[in-house]
Short mmCIF file of C-alpha atoms in Angstrom, two decimals:
data_model
loop_
_atom_site.label_atom_id
_atom_site.label_comp_id
_atom_site.label_asym_id
_atom_site.label_seq_id
_atom_site.Cartn_x
_atom_site.Cartn_y
_atom_site.Cartn_z
CA UNK A 56 20.59 -32.26 -53.41
CA UNK A 57 20.12 -29.53 -50.82
CA UNK A 58 16.59 -29.25 -49.49
CA UNK A 59 16.39 -25.50 -50.18
CA UNK A 60 17.21 -26.09 -53.83
CA UNK A 61 14.31 -28.52 -54.13
CA UNK A 62 11.91 -26.13 -52.46
CA UNK A 63 12.71 -23.39 -55.00
CA UNK A 64 11.12 -25.33 -57.85
CA UNK A 65 8.13 -23.60 -59.36
CA UNK A 66 4.84 -25.46 -59.10
CA UNK A 67 1.41 -25.05 -60.61
CA UNK A 68 -0.46 -26.54 -57.63
CA UNK A 69 -0.54 -24.43 -54.46
CA UNK A 70 -1.80 -24.88 -50.92
CA UNK A 71 -3.79 -21.66 -51.09
CA UNK A 72 -7.57 -22.21 -50.81
CA UNK A 73 -7.17 -25.99 -50.41
CA UNK A 74 -8.99 -28.06 -47.81
CA UNK A 75 -6.44 -30.21 -46.00
CA UNK A 76 -6.96 -33.04 -43.51
CA UNK A 77 -3.98 -33.58 -41.18
CA UNK A 78 -3.92 -36.67 -38.96
CA UNK A 79 -1.71 -36.59 -35.88
CA UNK A 80 -2.41 -32.86 -35.83
CA UNK A 81 -1.59 -32.45 -32.12
CA UNK A 82 1.93 -33.83 -32.37
CA UNK A 83 4.81 -31.33 -32.43
CA UNK A 84 5.23 -31.57 -36.20
CA UNK A 85 1.47 -31.75 -36.72
CA UNK A 86 0.77 -28.50 -34.88
CA UNK A 87 3.49 -26.68 -36.75
CA UNK A 88 2.26 -28.10 -40.06
CA UNK A 89 -1.33 -27.02 -39.37
CA UNK A 90 -0.25 -23.47 -38.56
CA UNK A 91 1.90 -23.29 -41.69
CA UNK A 92 -0.88 -24.56 -43.95
CA UNK A 93 -3.27 -21.94 -42.56
CA UNK A 94 -0.63 -19.26 -43.13
CA UNK A 95 -0.46 -20.37 -46.77
CA UNK A 96 -4.22 -19.96 -47.16
CA UNK A 97 -5.50 -23.49 -46.56
CA UNK A 98 -8.45 -24.57 -44.46
CA UNK A 99 -7.49 -27.46 -42.23
CA UNK A 100 -9.26 -30.30 -40.44
CA UNK A 101 -7.24 -31.22 -37.36
CA UNK A 102 -7.52 -34.95 -36.73
CA UNK A 103 -6.29 -36.60 -33.55
CA UNK A 104 -7.48 -38.90 -30.78
CA UNK A 105 -7.06 -36.47 -27.87
CA UNK A 106 -10.16 -35.92 -25.75
CA UNK A 107 -8.71 -33.38 -23.31
CA UNK A 108 -9.84 -30.31 -25.22
CA UNK A 109 -6.41 -29.53 -26.66
CA UNK A 110 -7.65 -30.03 -30.22
CA UNK A 111 -10.56 -27.64 -29.77
CA UNK A 112 -8.27 -25.06 -28.14
CA UNK A 113 -5.81 -25.21 -31.03
CA UNK A 114 -8.61 -24.89 -33.58
CA UNK A 115 -10.14 -21.94 -31.73
CA UNK A 116 -6.76 -20.25 -31.49
CA UNK A 117 -6.25 -20.59 -35.25
CA UNK A 118 -9.75 -19.34 -36.04
CA UNK A 119 -9.34 -16.34 -33.76
CA UNK A 120 -6.09 -15.42 -35.46
CA UNK A 121 -7.61 -15.62 -38.96
CA UNK A 122 -10.98 -14.10 -37.99
CA UNK A 123 -12.86 -16.88 -39.83
CA UNK A 124 -13.35 -20.63 -39.70
CA UNK A 125 -9.98 -21.80 -41.00
CA UNK A 126 -9.94 -25.05 -39.02
CA UNK A 127 -12.01 -27.63 -37.21
CA UNK A 128 -11.03 -30.39 -34.82
CA UNK A 129 -12.25 -33.93 -35.49
CA UNK A 130 -11.58 -36.46 -32.76
CA UNK A 131 -10.84 -39.73 -34.57
CA UNK A 132 -9.70 -43.22 -33.67
CA UNK A 133 -7.69 -44.11 -36.76
CA UNK A 134 -7.88 -47.79 -35.87
CA UNK A 135 -11.59 -47.74 -36.77
CA UNK A 136 -12.67 -47.56 -40.41
CA UNK A 137 -15.99 -45.96 -39.45
CA UNK A 138 -14.12 -43.11 -37.76
CA UNK A 139 -12.01 -42.59 -40.88
CA UNK A 140 -15.13 -42.42 -43.04
CA UNK A 141 -16.67 -39.93 -40.61
CA UNK A 142 -13.48 -37.85 -40.74
CA UNK A 143 -13.85 -37.37 -44.50
CA UNK A 144 -17.61 -36.78 -44.29
CA UNK A 145 -17.32 -34.09 -41.60
CA UNK A 146 -14.57 -32.34 -43.54
CA UNK A 147 -16.64 -32.25 -46.73
CA UNK A 148 -19.77 -31.11 -44.87
CA UNK A 149 -17.85 -28.32 -43.11
CA UNK A 150 -15.73 -26.96 -45.94
CA UNK A 151 -17.62 -28.20 -48.99
CA UNK A 152 -14.85 -30.43 -50.30
CA UNK A 153 -11.56 -32.16 -49.44
CA UNK A 154 -8.41 -31.60 -51.50
CA UNK A 155 -5.46 -32.95 -49.51
CA UNK A 156 -4.89 -35.75 -47.01
CA UNK A 157 -1.74 -35.72 -44.87
CA UNK A 158 -1.26 -39.02 -43.02
CA UNK A 159 0.95 -37.70 -40.24
CA UNK A 160 -0.17 -39.84 -37.28
CA UNK A 161 2.37 -42.32 -35.94
CA UNK A 162 2.73 -44.84 -33.15
CA UNK A 163 6.11 -46.19 -32.09
CA UNK A 164 6.15 -49.74 -30.72
CA UNK A 165 8.88 -50.97 -28.41
CA UNK A 166 11.43 -53.59 -29.39
CA UNK A 167 9.64 -56.74 -30.50
CA UNK A 168 11.27 -59.13 -28.00
CA UNK A 169 11.11 -56.62 -25.15
CA UNK A 170 7.48 -55.63 -25.52
CA UNK A 171 5.10 -56.96 -22.89
CA UNK A 172 2.00 -55.43 -24.43
CA UNK A 173 0.88 -57.05 -27.67
CA UNK A 174 -1.70 -54.29 -28.17
CA UNK A 175 1.07 -51.73 -28.66
CA UNK A 176 2.45 -53.81 -31.50
CA UNK A 177 -0.99 -54.06 -33.09
CA UNK A 178 -1.54 -50.32 -32.61
CA UNK A 179 1.77 -49.57 -34.30
CA UNK A 180 0.75 -51.57 -37.37
CA UNK A 181 -2.76 -50.11 -37.34
CA UNK A 182 -1.76 -46.46 -37.06
CA UNK A 183 1.44 -46.52 -39.13
CA UNK A 184 0.13 -48.69 -41.98
CA UNK A 185 -3.54 -49.69 -41.92
CA UNK A 186 -4.86 -46.22 -41.05
CA UNK A 187 -3.10 -44.29 -43.85
CA UNK A 188 -4.00 -47.00 -46.37
CA UNK A 189 -7.65 -46.95 -45.26
CA UNK A 190 -7.77 -43.14 -45.19
CA UNK A 191 -6.28 -42.96 -48.68
CA UNK A 192 -8.85 -45.51 -49.89
CA UNK A 193 -11.77 -43.53 -48.44
CA UNK A 194 -10.32 -40.32 -49.88
CA UNK A 195 -9.86 -41.94 -53.31
CA UNK A 196 -13.49 -43.07 -53.32
CA UNK A 197 -14.62 -39.54 -52.48
CA UNK A 198 -12.52 -38.10 -55.34
CA UNK A 199 -13.89 -40.69 -57.76
CA UNK A 200 -17.49 -39.87 -56.83
CA UNK A 201 -16.99 -36.09 -56.87
CA UNK A 202 -14.75 -35.99 -59.94
CA UNK A 203 -12.22 -33.81 -58.12
CA UNK A 204 -8.45 -34.25 -57.96
CA UNK A 205 -6.49 -34.54 -54.74
CA UNK A 206 -3.18 -35.24 -53.04
CA UNK A 207 -2.28 -37.72 -50.30
CA UNK A 208 1.00 -37.30 -48.42
CA UNK A 209 2.18 -40.20 -46.26
CA UNK A 210 4.65 -39.19 -43.55
CA UNK A 211 6.62 -42.40 -43.07
CA UNK A 212 10.10 -42.81 -41.57
CA UNK A 213 13.58 -43.76 -42.70
CA UNK A 214 13.16 -46.90 -40.60
CA UNK A 215 11.03 -48.16 -43.46
CA UNK A 216 14.09 -48.13 -45.71
CA UNK A 217 16.82 -49.10 -43.24
CA UNK A 218 16.00 -52.14 -41.06
CA UNK A 219 17.33 -51.99 -37.53
CA UNK A 220 17.09 -53.68 -34.18
CA UNK A 221 14.38 -52.25 -31.97
CA UNK A 222 12.43 -51.02 -34.99
CA UNK A 223 11.11 -54.35 -36.24
CA UNK A 224 7.41 -53.50 -36.14
CA UNK A 225 7.75 -49.76 -36.68
CA UNK A 226 10.14 -50.27 -39.59
CA UNK A 227 8.01 -52.97 -41.19
CA UNK A 228 4.89 -50.79 -41.02
CA UNK A 229 6.70 -47.84 -42.57
CA UNK A 230 8.22 -50.06 -45.24
CA UNK A 231 4.70 -51.16 -46.14
CA UNK A 232 3.56 -47.54 -46.31
CA UNK A 233 6.43 -46.61 -48.62
CA UNK A 234 5.66 -49.59 -50.85
CA UNK A 235 1.97 -48.61 -50.88
CA UNK A 236 2.96 -45.08 -51.94
CA UNK A 237 5.09 -46.27 -54.83
CA UNK A 238 2.41 -48.73 -55.96
CA UNK A 239 -0.17 -45.91 -55.96
CA UNK A 240 1.59 -44.05 -58.76
CA UNK A 241 -1.10 -45.23 -61.22
CA UNK A 242 -3.80 -43.33 -59.31
CA UNK A 243 -2.47 -40.00 -60.62
CA UNK A 244 -3.56 -37.53 -61.78
CA UNK A 245 -6.88 -37.87 -59.95
CA UNK A 246 -5.07 -38.84 -56.73
CA UNK A 247 -1.40 -38.02 -56.44
CA UNK A 248 0.17 -40.07 -53.63
CA UNK A 249 3.68 -39.34 -52.34
CA UNK A 250 5.57 -39.88 -49.09
CA UNK A 251 8.28 -38.56 -46.79
CA UNK A 252 10.83 -40.74 -45.03
CA UNK A 253 12.63 -38.47 -42.55
CA UNK A 254 15.39 -39.46 -40.18
CA UNK A 255 15.03 -38.44 -36.50
CA UNK A 256 13.09 -35.24 -36.05
CA UNK A 257 14.33 -33.03 -33.22
CA UNK A 258 11.10 -32.40 -31.33
CA UNK A 259 10.67 -32.07 -27.53
CA UNK A 260 8.06 -34.82 -27.19
CA UNK A 261 6.41 -37.39 -29.39
CA UNK A 262 2.76 -38.40 -29.53
CA UNK A 263 3.02 -40.49 -26.38
CA UNK A 264 4.51 -37.60 -24.42
CA UNK A 265 7.90 -39.27 -24.26
CA UNK A 266 11.07 -37.42 -25.08
CA UNK A 267 12.32 -38.60 -28.44
CA UNK A 268 15.80 -37.08 -28.63
CA UNK A 269 17.84 -34.77 -26.45
CA UNK A 270 20.45 -32.54 -28.11
CA UNK A 271 23.22 -34.07 -26.00
CA UNK A 272 22.11 -37.61 -26.75
CA UNK A 273 21.93 -37.49 -30.54
CA UNK A 274 23.69 -40.15 -32.51
CA UNK A 275 24.48 -38.83 -35.93
CA UNK A 276 23.29 -35.30 -35.21
CA UNK A 277 24.13 -34.26 -38.77
CA UNK A 278 21.22 -36.43 -39.89
CA UNK A 279 18.78 -34.93 -37.40
CA UNK A 280 15.97 -32.85 -38.86
CA UNK A 281 14.17 -29.85 -37.52
CA UNK A 282 10.39 -29.79 -37.60
CA UNK A 283 10.65 -26.83 -40.00
CA UNK A 284 12.33 -29.06 -42.58
CA UNK A 285 9.61 -31.69 -42.31
CA UNK A 286 6.85 -29.09 -42.61
CA UNK A 287 8.51 -27.52 -45.66
CA UNK A 288 8.85 -30.94 -47.27
CA UNK A 289 5.17 -31.74 -46.68
CA UNK A 290 4.24 -28.49 -48.39
CA UNK A 291 6.51 -29.39 -51.26
CA UNK A 292 4.86 -32.81 -51.58
CA UNK A 293 1.47 -31.13 -51.79
CA UNK A 294 2.52 -28.62 -54.42
CA UNK A 295 5.01 -30.54 -56.59
CA UNK A 296 3.02 -32.36 -59.27
CA UNK A 297 6.03 -34.48 -60.32
CA UNK A 298 6.19 -36.53 -57.12
CA UNK A 299 3.42 -39.06 -57.76
CA UNK A 300 4.44 -42.42 -56.31
CA UNK A 301 7.75 -41.10 -55.00
CA UNK A 302 9.17 -41.06 -51.49
CA UNK A 303 11.39 -38.19 -50.37
CA UNK A 304 14.12 -39.31 -47.99
CA UNK A 305 15.22 -36.58 -45.59
CA UNK A 306 18.59 -36.90 -43.86
CA UNK A 307 19.84 -33.68 -42.30
CA UNK A 308 20.21 -31.08 -45.05
CA UNK A 309 20.16 -33.70 -47.82
CA UNK A 310 17.13 -34.86 -49.76
CA UNK A 311 16.76 -37.95 -51.93
CA UNK A 312 13.62 -38.15 -54.04
CA UNK A 313 14.29 -41.01 -56.46
CA UNK A 314 14.13 -44.71 -55.65
CA UNK A 315 17.48 -45.33 -57.35
CA UNK A 316 19.10 -42.80 -55.01
CA UNK A 317 17.88 -44.40 -51.79
CA UNK A 318 21.13 -46.35 -51.48
CA UNK A 319 22.91 -42.98 -51.33
CA UNK A 320 20.86 -42.12 -48.26
CA UNK A 321 21.93 -45.44 -46.75
CA UNK A 322 25.59 -44.63 -47.40
CA UNK A 323 25.07 -41.12 -46.07
CA UNK A 324 23.52 -42.42 -42.88
CA UNK A 325 26.15 -45.13 -42.35
CA UNK A 326 29.04 -42.68 -42.80
CA UNK A 327 27.56 -40.16 -40.40
CA UNK A 328 26.74 -42.86 -37.86
CA UNK A 329 30.26 -44.29 -38.17
CA UNK A 330 31.85 -40.89 -37.61
CA UNK A 331 29.57 -40.26 -34.65
CA UNK A 332 30.43 -43.62 -33.12
CA UNK A 333 34.14 -42.93 -33.65
CA UNK A 334 33.86 -39.59 -31.88
CA UNK A 335 31.91 -41.25 -29.06
CA UNK A 336 34.57 -43.96 -28.64
CA UNK A 337 37.36 -41.37 -28.59
CA UNK A 338 35.50 -39.39 -25.96
CA UNK A 339 34.97 -42.50 -23.86
CA UNK A 340 38.62 -43.62 -24.14
CA UNK A 341 40.42 -40.31 -23.82
CA UNK A 342 37.85 -37.91 -22.45
CA UNK A 343 38.48 -38.85 -18.81
CA UNK A 344 42.25 -38.61 -19.19
CA UNK A 345 42.01 -35.24 -20.87
CA UNK A 346 39.70 -34.01 -18.11
CA UNK A 347 42.13 -35.20 -15.42
CA UNK A 348 45.04 -33.54 -17.22
CA UNK A 349 43.12 -30.28 -17.47
CA UNK A 350 42.22 -30.41 -13.78
CA UNK A 351 45.85 -31.02 -12.76
CA UNK A 352 47.02 -28.25 -15.08
CA UNK A 353 44.55 -25.78 -13.63
CA UNK A 354 45.62 -26.80 -10.10
CA UNK A 355 49.28 -26.15 -10.93
CA UNK A 356 48.46 -22.79 -12.46
CA UNK A 357 46.46 -21.85 -9.37
CA UNK A 358 49.37 -22.82 -7.12
CA UNK A 359 51.82 -20.75 -9.15
CA UNK A 360 49.52 -17.75 -9.11
CA UNK A 361 49.08 -18.07 -5.35
CA UNK A 362 52.83 -18.39 -4.83
CA UNK A 363 53.50 -15.36 -7.00
CA UNK A 364 50.91 -13.28 -5.20
CA UNK A 365 52.32 -14.20 -1.78
CA UNK A 366 55.84 -13.30 -2.95
CA UNK A 367 54.71 -9.81 -3.91
CA UNK A 368 52.77 -9.12 -0.71
CA UNK A 369 55.90 -7.68 0.99
CA UNK A 370 56.71 -5.26 -1.85
CA UNK A 371 56.27 -1.49 -1.31
CA UNK A 372 55.11 0.99 -3.88
CA UNK A 373 57.15 4.19 -4.31
CA UNK A 374 56.22 7.34 -6.11
CA UNK A 375 57.43 6.19 -9.52
CA UNK A 376 55.12 3.13 -9.36
CA UNK A 377 57.94 0.58 -9.21
CA UNK A 378 58.03 -2.23 -6.68
CA UNK A 379 60.99 -2.34 -4.35
CA UNK A 380 61.77 -4.84 -1.62
CA UNK A 381 61.60 -3.65 1.97
CA UNK A 382 64.90 -2.54 3.51
CA UNK A 383 65.79 -2.38 7.20
CA UNK A 384 64.83 0.90 8.76
CA UNK A 385 67.76 3.39 9.19
CA UNK A 386 67.96 6.42 11.33
CA UNK A 387 68.52 9.59 9.30
CA UNK A 388 72.08 10.91 9.59
CA UNK A 389 73.49 14.35 8.98
CA UNK A 390 76.23 14.31 6.34
CA UNK A 391 75.86 17.68 4.74
CA UNK A 392 78.04 20.61 5.65
CA UNK A 393 75.10 22.90 5.90
CA UNK A 394 73.49 20.74 8.53
CA UNK A 395 70.64 19.60 6.27
CA UNK A 396 69.36 16.07 6.59
CA UNK A 397 69.26 13.53 3.80
CA UNK A 398 67.56 10.19 4.10
CA UNK A 399 69.66 7.24 3.06
#
């Protein structure tokens, strides 16, 4: 199903006037999501670990544009349960309540056998799995005590559904988050938990400041998502009351939102990857030969043009615009009876 068709569905729950907590708010997708939520009328708590003032600057920029306190920045270490508790408490104290939690923070660990830093592996599990589970637990306790209803959106990854080399830890953590989401179906309607599992998102940099994908280096570019698509899908997860316990798989322009249809996303991904690999192999095998042939062809054309231009250099232009070859010079001779001269 096309993503735009899904987004057209009417919903009774809207983002307007909701208080939303967004973790990983300073990532490329996070910043765009925060801005979009504010545009839709939400008040947002920006949660990240940055201590360089970038969070405060973004919050001030948003507040200046709205002319009121639409956002706050809460510096949080999501590996610490006390920080997560404080995140919820500060949000409630500032805005009076908390309606939505978006677990958007992520941490990508290197390949398991190639990693020299065990802490990175632990951080990947902590931030991608333990933190969203703990944040959802703290949020659920707040909702239970206040009697309010809320929504938790877990931004996972397709690596949690499709195991692959180099994604052992990252994929396992996301698989756990997807399983946690589906198991949390029973918490609705007081807490509606749903998740996203996007393929690669085409953003300039990730949370670690490393380039994630370059346009010329994409493998399976038809599966690549724009940050706009992810943001729109998060908004849909917040507003669509039918998605409790479900994970939306995003692959290019296609969306799969039922567990029985996940295998279709696998087939979709495999077909696109196969076609991309085939194109890559053809380029590697024949691309150099084609380039050499084009260079030789252009060289021959250039030689012919040069030869043609040199052959026409000796031509003269007469009054009627036609080219005539040069003829040996002749002295004018008198052949008319009246003594007039005619040039021959």
